[in-house]
């Protein structure tokens, strides 16, 4: 019986464990042992309680595009899932406009609308987009200078802490809604509330926050060791050492921790090329400030804030995902602030600034409305798609797989992905191992 050690019990680790469990039930000669450094499974897909309030690690909403994952989740918790039609907004130029910006200019100052329409029209009728090398060039080529200047460039600069000219064109991917000239004109002339973009609707549990899904996913898993991390990997001996001093033999590893942490934990002599490639991987951290609020906060789900005047780049209302997230007569707000991990951030000052900003934006009336606070620090928040990322990943992954180590998940794969994506990446890693075992058995 071959053994796979799974590092991390977030969605990717759960997906890997579930797939190996299924293959074993089918008679496949493979088992797993899982290690999770936290006291609960879920990774960032967890829900924290503070008094009568429940707070997720920022907004964790279910958007299904994969039938396998959708069927799996609905079989587990379909009875408590509720579908919501997105009610998302943007706050800029002192007004609220509907998301996405590139389809909803209505309500903005007339000079902003005319600039966006004019510049978009110029690029719309240009067949040749040229040789696009940066995310900034991609934005200007497909949305025009107006939309780029008034939303796309400032918002992405704020979330990634670098200008889009430092990022590659794939930085947005499928998460950036498209537009067309007819849509843009209609969205400039009137208030359009139609569906647009990958997240036009979503699902969320009626009770228990997003962790209720994780609890259902892990109920049937075995060999899950909580409060125990992997501190050292010795590929030459196929041994890993845990934070509790245990030495565990393995045939394969599926790691779902951030890729630089995985490389740092390998105890064998690692080629300098691998260390250098790992050092080139960049990400930003996120400070997630959660507030319990006395009173009604309206029906909106979340709001994007591109302007530097305000500290956060996005905030949302958890109680509008599920009324069970806050006690009756109260609401809840989560705020996301990107920051540089090396420079750090003063969480107390950030909280005070966020409350002042919410009052300035008309979300809160006064500071006395805040009755509960919970700050969650996320060291790895968003991966930077810069010019060094792709080559660095190729070098690292080739090395790891030569040692029977598979790195999966959002930060194991070093990409921007959804909950669904993370789970599927874990499943794929398990299937890759099963395929390799099958090839080995055929050779034997």
GROMACS .gro file of N, CA and C in nm, residues 25-154:
model
  390
   25UNK      N    1  -1.137   0.294  -0.202
   25UNK     CA    2  -1.263   0.218  -0.199
   25UNK      C    3  -1.283   0.139  -0.327
   26UNK      N    4  -1.224   0.190  -0.436
   26UNK     CA    5  -1.233   0.121  -0.564
   26UNK      C    6  -1.126   0.013  -0.579
   27UNK      N    7  -1.045  -0.004  -0.474
   27UNK     CA    8  -0.943  -0.108  -0.477
   27UNK      C    9  -0.804  -0.060  -0.511
   28UNK      N   10  -0.787   0.073  -0.523
   28UNK     CA   11  -0.656   0.127  -0.557
   28UNK      C   12  -0.564   0.118  -0.435
   29UNK      N   13  -0.438   0.085  -0.459
   29UNK     CA   14  -0.341   0.064  -0.350
   29UNK      C   15  -0.278   0.195  -0.306
   30UNK      N   16  -0.359   0.282  -0.245
   30UNK     CA   17  -0.311   0.413  -0.201
   30UNK      C   18  -0.392   0.460  -0.081
   31UNK      N   19  -0.322   0.509   0.023
   31UNK     CA   20  -0.387   0.567   0.140
   31UNK      C   21  -0.323   0.703   0.168
   32UNK      N   22  -0.372   0.775   0.267
   32UNK     CA   23  -0.320   0.907   0.296
   32UNK      C   24  -0.312   0.931   0.446
   33UNK      N   25  -0.229   1.026   0.484
   33UNK     CA   26  -0.227   1.083   0.618
   33UNK      C   27  -0.216   1.233   0.600
   34UNK      N   28  -0.297   1.309   0.674
   34UNK     CA   29  -0.308   1.453   0.653
   34UNK      C   30  -0.262   1.529   0.777
   35UNK      N   31  -0.194   1.641   0.756
   35UNK     CA   32  -0.146   1.725   0.865
   35UNK      C   33  -0.196   1.867   0.846
   36UNK      N   34  -0.254   1.924   0.951
   36UNK     CA   35  -0.307   2.060   0.948
   36UNK      C   36  -0.254   2.135   1.070
   37UNK      N   37  -0.188   2.248   1.046
   37UNK     CA   38  -0.126   2.322   1.156
   37UNK      C   39  -0.227   2.388   1.250
   38UNK      N   40  -0.348   2.417   1.198
   38UNK     CA   41  -0.450   2.480   1.281
   38UNK      C   42  -0.529   2.376   1.359
   39UNK      N   43  -0.609   2.424   1.455
   39UNK     CA   44  -0.689   2.334   1.538
   39UNK      C   45  -0.814   2.285   1.465
   40UNK      N   46  -0.847   2.348   1.351
   40UNK     CA   47  -0.963   2.307   1.272
   40UNK      C   48  -0.922   2.299   1.127
   41UNK      N   49  -0.991   2.213   1.053
   41UNK     CA   50  -0.968   2.204   0.908
   41UNK      C   51  -1.031   2.324   0.839
   42UNK      N   52  -0.994   2.343   0.711
   42UNK     CA   53  -1.058   2.447   0.631
   42UNK      C   54  -0.964   2.550   0.574
   43UNK      N   55  -0.846   2.569   0.635
   43UNK     CA   56  -0.756   2.674   0.586
   43UNK      C   57  -0.822   2.810   0.597
   44UNK      N   58  -0.829   2.884   0.488
   44UNK     CA   59  -0.897   3.013   0.489
   44UNK      C   60  -1.047   3.000   0.477
   45UNK      N   61  -1.094   2.878   0.456
   45UNK     CA   62  -1.238   2.853   0.444
   45UNK      C   63  -1.293   2.816   0.583
   46UNK      N   64  -1.277   2.911   0.676
   46UNK     CA   65  -1.322   2.889   0.813
   46UNK      C   66  -1.411   3.005   0.858
   47UNK      N   67  -1.483   2.982   0.963
   47UNK     CA   68  -1.574   3.081   1.019
   47UNK      C   69  -1.544   3.099   1.167
   48UNK      N   70  -1.521   3.222   1.209
   48UNK     CA   71  -1.488   3.252   1.348
   48UNK      C   72  -1.608   3.313   1.419
   49UNK      N   73  -1.628   3.273   1.544
   49UNK     CA   74  -1.737   3.329   1.625
   49UNK      C   75  -1.682   3.434   1.720
   50UNK      N   76  -1.750   3.546   1.726
   50UNK     CA   77  -1.718   3.652   1.820
   50UNK      C   78  -1.849   3.699   1.882
   51UNK      N   79  -1.877   3.652   2.004
   51UNK     CA   80  -2.006   3.678   2.065
   51UNK      C   81  -2.117   3.611   1.985
   52UNK      N   82  -2.215   3.687   1.942
   52UNK     CA   83  -2.325   3.633   1.862
   52UNK      C   84  -2.302   3.649   1.712
   53UNK      N   85  -2.186   3.699   1.675
   53UNK     CA   86  -2.154   3.721   1.533
   53UNK      C   87  -2.067   3.608   1.480
   54UNK      N   88  -2.084   3.577   1.351
   54UNK     CA   89  -1.998   3.483   1.280
   54UNK      C   90  -1.928   3.557   1.167
   55UNK      N   91  -1.797   3.537   1.154
   55UNK     CA   92  -1.718   3.603   1.051
   55UNK      C   93  -1.636   3.502   0.974
   56UNK      N   94  -1.644   3.505   0.841
   56UNK     CA   95  -1.556   3.424   0.757
   56UNK      C   96  -1.424   3.499   0.737
   57UNK      N   97  -1.326   3.427   0.683
   57UNK     CA   98  -1.201   3.492   0.643
   57UNK      C   99  -1.228   3.564   0.511
   58UNK      N  100  -1.275   3.688   0.519
   58UNK     CA  101  -1.326   3.770   0.409
   58UNK      C  102  -1.445   3.700   0.342
   59UNK      N  103  -1.481   3.744   0.222
   59UNK     CA  104  -1.598   3.687   0.154
   59UNK      C  105  -1.566   3.552   0.092
   60UNK      N  106  -1.635   3.448   0.135
   60UNK     CA  107  -1.617   3.315   0.077
   60UNK      C  108  -1.752   3.268   0.023
   61UNK      N  109  -1.770   3.287  -0.108
   61UNK     CA  110  -1.897   3.257  -0.171
   61UNK      C  111  -1.877   3.147  -0.275
   62UNK      N  112  -1.978   3.066  -0.294
   62UNK     CA  113  -1.969   2.952  -0.385
   62UNK      C  114  -2.021   2.989  -0.523
   63UNK      N  115  -1.931   2.981  -0.622
   63UNK     CA  116  -1.966   2.999  -0.763
   63UNK      C  117  -1.932   2.869  -0.834
   64UNK      N  118  -2.032   2.804  -0.891
   64UNK     CA  119  -2.009   2.672  -0.949
   64UNK      C  120  -1.993   2.680  -1.101
   65UNK      N  121  -1.883   2.625  -1.151
   65UNK     CA  122  -1.865   2.607  -1.295
   65UNK      C  123  -1.825   2.463  -1.327
   66UNK      N  124  -1.791   2.387  -1.223
   66UNK     CA  125  -1.749   2.248  -1.238
   66UNK      C  126  -1.860   2.157  -1.185
   67UNK      N  127  -1.915   2.073  -1.271
   67UNK     CA  128  -2.027   1.988  -1.232
   67UNK      C  129  -1.989   1.887  -1.124
   68UNK      N  130  -1.865   1.839  -1.128
   68UNK     CA  131  -1.819   1.743  -1.028
   68UNK      C  132  -1.822   1.806  -0.888
   69UNK      N  133  -1.767   1.926  -0.876
   69UNK     CA  134  -1.764   1.994  -0.747
   69UNK      C  135  -1.906   2.033  -0.702
   70UNK      N  136  -1.985   2.081  -0.796
   70UNK     CA  137  -2.121   2.122  -0.761
   70UNK      C  138  -2.202   2.004  -0.708
   71UNK      N  139  -2.195   1.891  -0.775
   71UNK     CA  140  -2.269   1.772  -0.729
   71UNK      C  141  -2.220   1.729  -0.592
   72UNK      N  142  -2.088   1.732  -0.573
   72UNK     CA  143  -2.029   1.692  -0.446
   72UNK      C  144  -2.081   1.779  -0.332
   73UNK      N  145  -2.078   1.912  -0.352
   73UNK     CA  146  -2.122   2.004  -0.247
   73UNK      C  147  -2.272   1.991  -0.221
   74UNK      N  148  -2.351   1.982  -0.327
   74UNK     CA  149  -2.496   1.972  -0.309
   74UNK      C  150  -2.536   1.841  -0.243
   75UNK      N  151  -2.463   1.734  -0.271
   75UNK     CA  152  -2.491   1.607  -0.202
   75UNK      C  153  -2.467   1.620  -0.052
   76UNK      N  154  -2.369   1.702  -0.015
   76UNK     CA  155  -2.334   1.718   0.126
   76UNK      C  156  -2.426   1.817   0.198
   77UNK      N  157  -2.443   1.937   0.141
   77UNK     CA  158  -2.512   2.043   0.214
   77UNK      C  159  -2.616   2.115   0.129
   78UNK      N  160  -2.666   2.048   0.027
   78UNK     CA  161  -2.764   2.113  -0.060
   78UNK      C  162  -2.885   2.167   0.014
   79UNK      N  163  -2.924   2.102   0.122
   79UNK     CA  164  -3.043   2.142   0.196
   79UNK      C  165  -3.027   2.275   0.268
   80UNK      N  166  -2.902   2.316   0.295
   80UNK     CA  167  -2.881   2.443   0.365
   80UNK      C  168  -2.820   2.552   0.276
   81UNK      N  169  -2.804   2.522   0.146
   81UNK     CA  170  -2.750   2.623   0.056
   81UNK      C  171  -2.863   2.712   0.002
   82UNK      N  172  -2.833   2.839  -0.008
   82UNK     CA  173  -2.931   2.934  -0.063
   82UNK      C  174  -2.865   3.012  -0.176
   83UNK      N  175  -2.936   3.025  -0.288
   83UNK     CA  176  -2.883   3.101  -0.400
   83UNK      C  177  -2.920   3.248  -0.386
   84UNK      N  178  -2.823   3.333  -0.414
   84UNK     CA  179  -2.844   3.478  -0.408
   84UNK      C  180  -2.804   3.539  -0.541
   85UNK      N  181  -2.879   3.637  -0.587
   85UNK     CA  182  -2.839   3.717  -0.702
   85UNK      C  183  -2.750   3.831  -0.654
   86UNK      N  184  -2.634   3.843  -0.715
   86UNK     CA  185  -2.535   3.940  -0.672
   86UNK      C  186  -2.590   4.083  -0.668
   87UNK      N  187  -2.558   4.152  -0.559
   87UNK     CA  188  -2.589   4.294  -0.547
   87UNK      C  189  -2.458   4.364  -0.508
   88UNK      N  190  -2.372   4.386  -0.609
   88UNK     CA  191  -2.238   4.439  -0.586
   88UNK      C  192  -2.225   4.579  -0.645
   89UNK      N  193  -2.144   4.663  -0.580
   89UNK     CA  194  -2.132   4.804  -0.617
   89UNK      C  195  -1.987   4.849  -0.617
   90UNK      N  196  -1.967   4.970  -0.667
   90UNK     CA  197  -1.837   5.037  -0.665
   90UNK      C  198  -1.858   5.174  -0.603
   91UNK      N  199  -1.766   5.215  -0.517
   91UNK     CA  200  -1.771   5.351  -0.462
   91UNK      C  201  -1.652   5.428  -0.515
   92UNK      N  202  -1.680   5.529  -0.599
   92UNK     CA  203  -1.576   5.616  -0.652
   92UNK      C  204  -1.639   5.749  -0.691
   93UNK      N  205  -1.561   5.854  -0.693
   93UNK     CA  206  -1.609   5.989  -0.728
   93UNK      C  207  -1.725   6.031  -0.637
   94UNK      N  208  -1.725   5.977  -0.513
   94UNK     CA  209  -1.827   6.008  -0.412
   94UNK      C  210  -1.966   5.958  -0.446
   95UNK      N  211  -1.975   5.858  -0.535
   95UNK     CA  212  -2.105   5.799  -0.568
   95UNK      C  213  -2.093   5.646  -0.572
   96UNK      N  214  -2.206   5.580  -0.556
   96UNK     CA  215  -2.214   5.434  -0.569
   96UNK      C  216  -2.266   5.400  -0.708
   97UNK      N  217  -2.195   5.316  -0.779
   97UNK     CA  218  -2.239   5.266  -0.909
   97UNK      C  219  -2.233   5.114  -0.908
   98UNK      N  220  -2.308   5.055  -0.996
   98UNK     CA  221  -2.315   4.908  -0.997
   98UNK      C  222  -2.187   4.845  -1.052
   99UNK      N  223  -2.156   4.728  -1.001
   99UNK     CA  224  -2.046   4.646  -1.053
   99UNK      C  225  -2.100   4.561  -1.168
  100UNK      N  226  -2.019   4.536  -1.273
  100UNK     CA  227  -1.883   4.585  -1.293
  100UNK      C  228  -1.880   4.725  -1.353
  101UNK      N  229  -1.774   4.795  -1.325
  101UNK     CA  230  -1.755   4.933  -1.371
  101UNK      C  231  -1.766   4.940  -1.523
  102UNK      N  232  -1.708   4.843  -1.594
  102UNK     CA  233  -1.700   4.846  -1.740
  102UNK      C  234  -1.834   4.816  -1.808
  103UNK      N  235  -1.941   4.807  -1.729
  103UNK     CA  236  -2.075   4.790  -1.787
  103UNK      C  237  -2.177   4.881  -1.721
  104UNK      N  238  -2.134   4.958  -1.619
  104UNK     CA  239  -2.229   5.038  -1.542
  104UNK      C  240  -2.170   5.174  -1.506
  105UNK      N  241  -2.174   5.267  -1.602
  105UNK     CA  242  -2.122   5.401  -1.578
  105UNK      C  243  -2.228   5.496  -1.524
  106UNK      N  244  -2.353   5.454  -1.524
  106UNK     CA  245  -2.465   5.540  -1.483
  106UNK      C  246  -2.443   5.591  -1.340
  107UNK      N  247  -2.457   5.723  -1.324
  107UNK     CA  248  -2.443   5.784  -1.192
  107UNK      C  249  -2.309   5.852  -1.171
  108UNK      N  250  -2.210   5.822  -1.255
  108UNK     CA  251  -2.080   5.886  -1.244
  108UNK      C  252  -2.086   6.028  -1.301
  109UNK      N  253  -1.990   6.114  -1.266
  109UNK     CA  254  -1.986   6.249  -1.325
  109UNK      C  255  -1.982   6.242  -1.478
  110UNK      N  256  -2.042   6.338  -1.544
  110UNK     CA  257  -2.056   6.334  -1.691
  110UNK      C  258  -1.921   6.330  -1.762
  111UNK      N  259  -1.821   6.398  -1.707
  111UNK     CA  260  -1.691   6.397  -1.773
  111UNK      C  261  -1.625   6.259  -1.766
  112UNK      N  262  -1.650   6.186  -1.657
  112UNK     CA  263  -1.596   6.050  -1.643
  112UNK      C  264  -1.665   5.957  -1.743
  113UNK      N  265  -1.798   5.970  -1.753
  113UNK     CA  266  -1.873   5.886  -1.847
  113UNK      C  267  -1.826   5.911  -1.990
  114UNK      N  268  -1.812   6.037  -2.028
  114UNK     CA  269  -1.773   6.068  -2.166
  114UNK      C  270  -1.632   6.017  -2.196
  115UNK      N  271  -1.540   6.030  -2.100
  115UNK     CA  272  -1.404   5.980  -2.120
  115UNK      C  273  -1.405   5.828  -2.139
  116UNK      N  274  -1.479   5.759  -2.055
  116UNK     CA  275  -1.483   5.612  -2.063
  116UNK      C  276  -1.545   5.566  -2.194
  117UNK      N  277  -1.656   5.630  -2.235
  117UNK     CA  278  -1.721   5.593  -2.360
  117UNK      C  279  -1.630   5.622  -2.480
  118UNK      N  280  -1.570   5.739  -2.481
  118UNK     CA  281  -1.485   5.778  -2.594
  118UNK      C  282  -1.364   5.686  -2.607
  119UNK      N  283  -1.294   5.664  -2.497
  119UNK     CA  284  -1.172   5.583  -2.502
  119UNK      C  285  -1.205   5.436  -2.531
  120UNK      N  286  -1.317   5.388  -2.477
  120UNK     CA  287  -1.356   5.250  -2.507
  120UNK      C  288  -1.390   5.236  -2.656
  121UNK      N  289  -1.459   5.335  -2.711
  121UNK     CA  290  -1.497   5.330  -2.853
  121UNK      C  291  -1.374   5.325  -2.942
  122UNK      N  292  -1.270   5.399  -2.904
  122UNK     CA  293  -1.147   5.399  -2.985
  122UNK      C  294  -1.085   5.260  -2.990
  123UNK      N  295  -1.076   5.193  -2.874
  123UNK     CA  296  -1.015   5.059  -2.874
  123UNK      C  297  -1.109   4.955  -2.933
  124UNK      N  298  -1.241   4.978  -2.923
  124UNK     CA  299  -1.340   4.881  -2.969
  124UNK      C  300  -1.330   4.860  -3.120
  125UNK      N  301  -1.301   4.968  -3.191
  125UNK     CA  302  -1.296   4.960  -3.337
  125UNK      C  303  -1.153   4.937  -3.390
  126UNK      N  304  -1.063   4.907  -3.299
  126UNK     CA  305  -0.926   4.874  -3.337
  126UNK      C  306  -0.910   4.723  -3.342
  127UNK      N  307  -0.890   4.669  -3.459
  127UNK     CA  308  -0.881   4.524  -3.472
  127UNK      C  309  -0.754   4.467  -3.413
  128UNK      N  310  -0.642   4.532  -3.436
  128UNK     CA  311  -0.513   4.484  -3.390
  128UNK      C  312  -0.482   4.544  -3.253
  129UNK      N  313  -0.476   4.458  -3.152
  129UNK     CA  314  -0.447   4.505  -3.016
  129UNK      C  315  -0.298   4.522  -2.990
  130UNK      N  316  -0.216   4.480  -3.085
  130UNK     CA  317  -0.072   4.493  -3.068
  130UNK      C  318  -0.015   4.383  -2.981
  131UNK      N  319   0.112   4.396  -2.950
  131UNK     CA  320   0.183   4.298  -2.868
  131UNK      C  321   0.168   4.338  -2.722
  132UNK      N  322   0.075   4.273  -2.653
  132UNK     CA  323   0.044   4.308  -2.515
  132UNK      C  324   0.138   4.234  -2.420
  133UNK      N  325   0.214   4.308  -2.342
  133UNK     CA  326   0.314   4.247  -2.255
  133UNK      C  327   0.286   4.266  -2.107
  134UNK      N  328   0.199   4.360  -2.072
  134UNK     CA  329   0.170   4.386  -1.931
  134UNK      C  330   0.020   4.390  -1.906
  135UNK      N  331  -0.017   4.380  -1.778
  135UNK     CA  332  -0.157   4.387  -1.740
  135UNK      C  333  -0.212   4.526  -1.771
  136UNK      N  334  -0.130   4.630  -1.754
  136UNK     CA  335  -0.174   4.765  -1.787
  136UNK      C  336  -0.208   4.775  -1.936
  137UNK      N  337  -0.121   4.721  -2.021
  137UNK     CA  338  -0.147   4.724  -2.166
  137UNK      C  339  -0.273   4.646  -2.200
  138UNK      N  340  -0.295   4.534  -2.132
  138UNK     CA  341  -0.417   4.456  -2.155
  138UNK      C  342  -0.542   4.535  -2.118
  139UNK      N  343  -0.537   4.603  -2.004
  139UNK     CA  344  -0.651   4.686  -1.960
  139UNK      C  345  -0.681   4.793  -2.063
  140UNK      N  346  -0.579   4.864  -2.107
  140UNK     CA  347  -0.599   4.975  -2.202
  140UNK      C  348  -0.644   4.924  -2.338
  141UNK      N  349  -0.594   4.806  -2.379
  141UNK     CA  350  -0.630   4.751  -2.509
  141UNK      C  351  -0.775   4.704  -2.514
  142UNK      N  352  -0.826   4.649  -2.405
  142UNK     CA  353  -0.960   4.591  -2.406
  142UNK      C  354  -1.067   4.676  -2.341
  143UNK      N  355  -1.026   4.777  -2.263
  143UNK     CA  356  -1.126   4.861  -2.197
  143UNK      C  357  -1.107   5.010  -2.223
  144UNK      N  358  -0.993   5.048  -2.279
  144UNK     CA  359  -0.969   5.188  -2.307
  144UNK      C  360  -0.906   5.262  -2.190
  145UNK      N  361  -0.848   5.377  -2.219
  145UNK     CA  362  -0.777   5.454  -2.117
  145UNK      C  363  -0.870   5.508  -2.009
  146UNK      N  364  -0.995   5.541  -2.045
  146UNK     CA  365  -1.087   5.599  -1.948
  146UNK      C  366  -1.121   5.501  -1.837
  147UNK      N  367  -1.168   5.382  -1.873
  147UNK     CA  368  -1.200   5.279  -1.774
  147UNK      C  369  -1.073   5.239  -1.698
  148UNK      N  370  -0.962   5.233  -1.771
  148UNK     CA  371  -0.835   5.203  -1.705
  148UNK      C  372  -0.799   5.307  -1.600
  149UNK      N  373  -0.810   5.433  -1.636
  149UNK     CA  374  -0.769   5.542  -1.548
  149UNK      C  375  -0.862   5.557  -1.427
  150UNK      N  376  -0.992   5.541  -1.449
  150UNK     CA  377  -1.089   5.569  -1.343
  150UNK      C  378  -1.121   5.449  -1.254
  151UNK      N  379  -1.089   5.328  -1.300
  151UNK     CA  380  -1.117   5.213  -1.213
  151UNK      C  381  -1.011   5.104  -1.219
  152UNK      N  382  -0.988   5.045  -1.336
  152UNK     CA  383  -0.907   4.924  -1.347
  152UNK      C  384  -0.765   4.941  -1.291
  153UNK      N  385  -0.698   5.048  -1.329
  153UNK     CA  386  -0.559   5.066  -1.286
  153UNK      C  387  -0.551   5.102  -1.138
  154UNK      N  388  -0.630   5.199  -1.088
  154UNK     CA  389  -0.621   5.227  -0.944
  154UNK      C  390  -0.666   5.111  -0.856
   0.00000   0.00000   0.00000
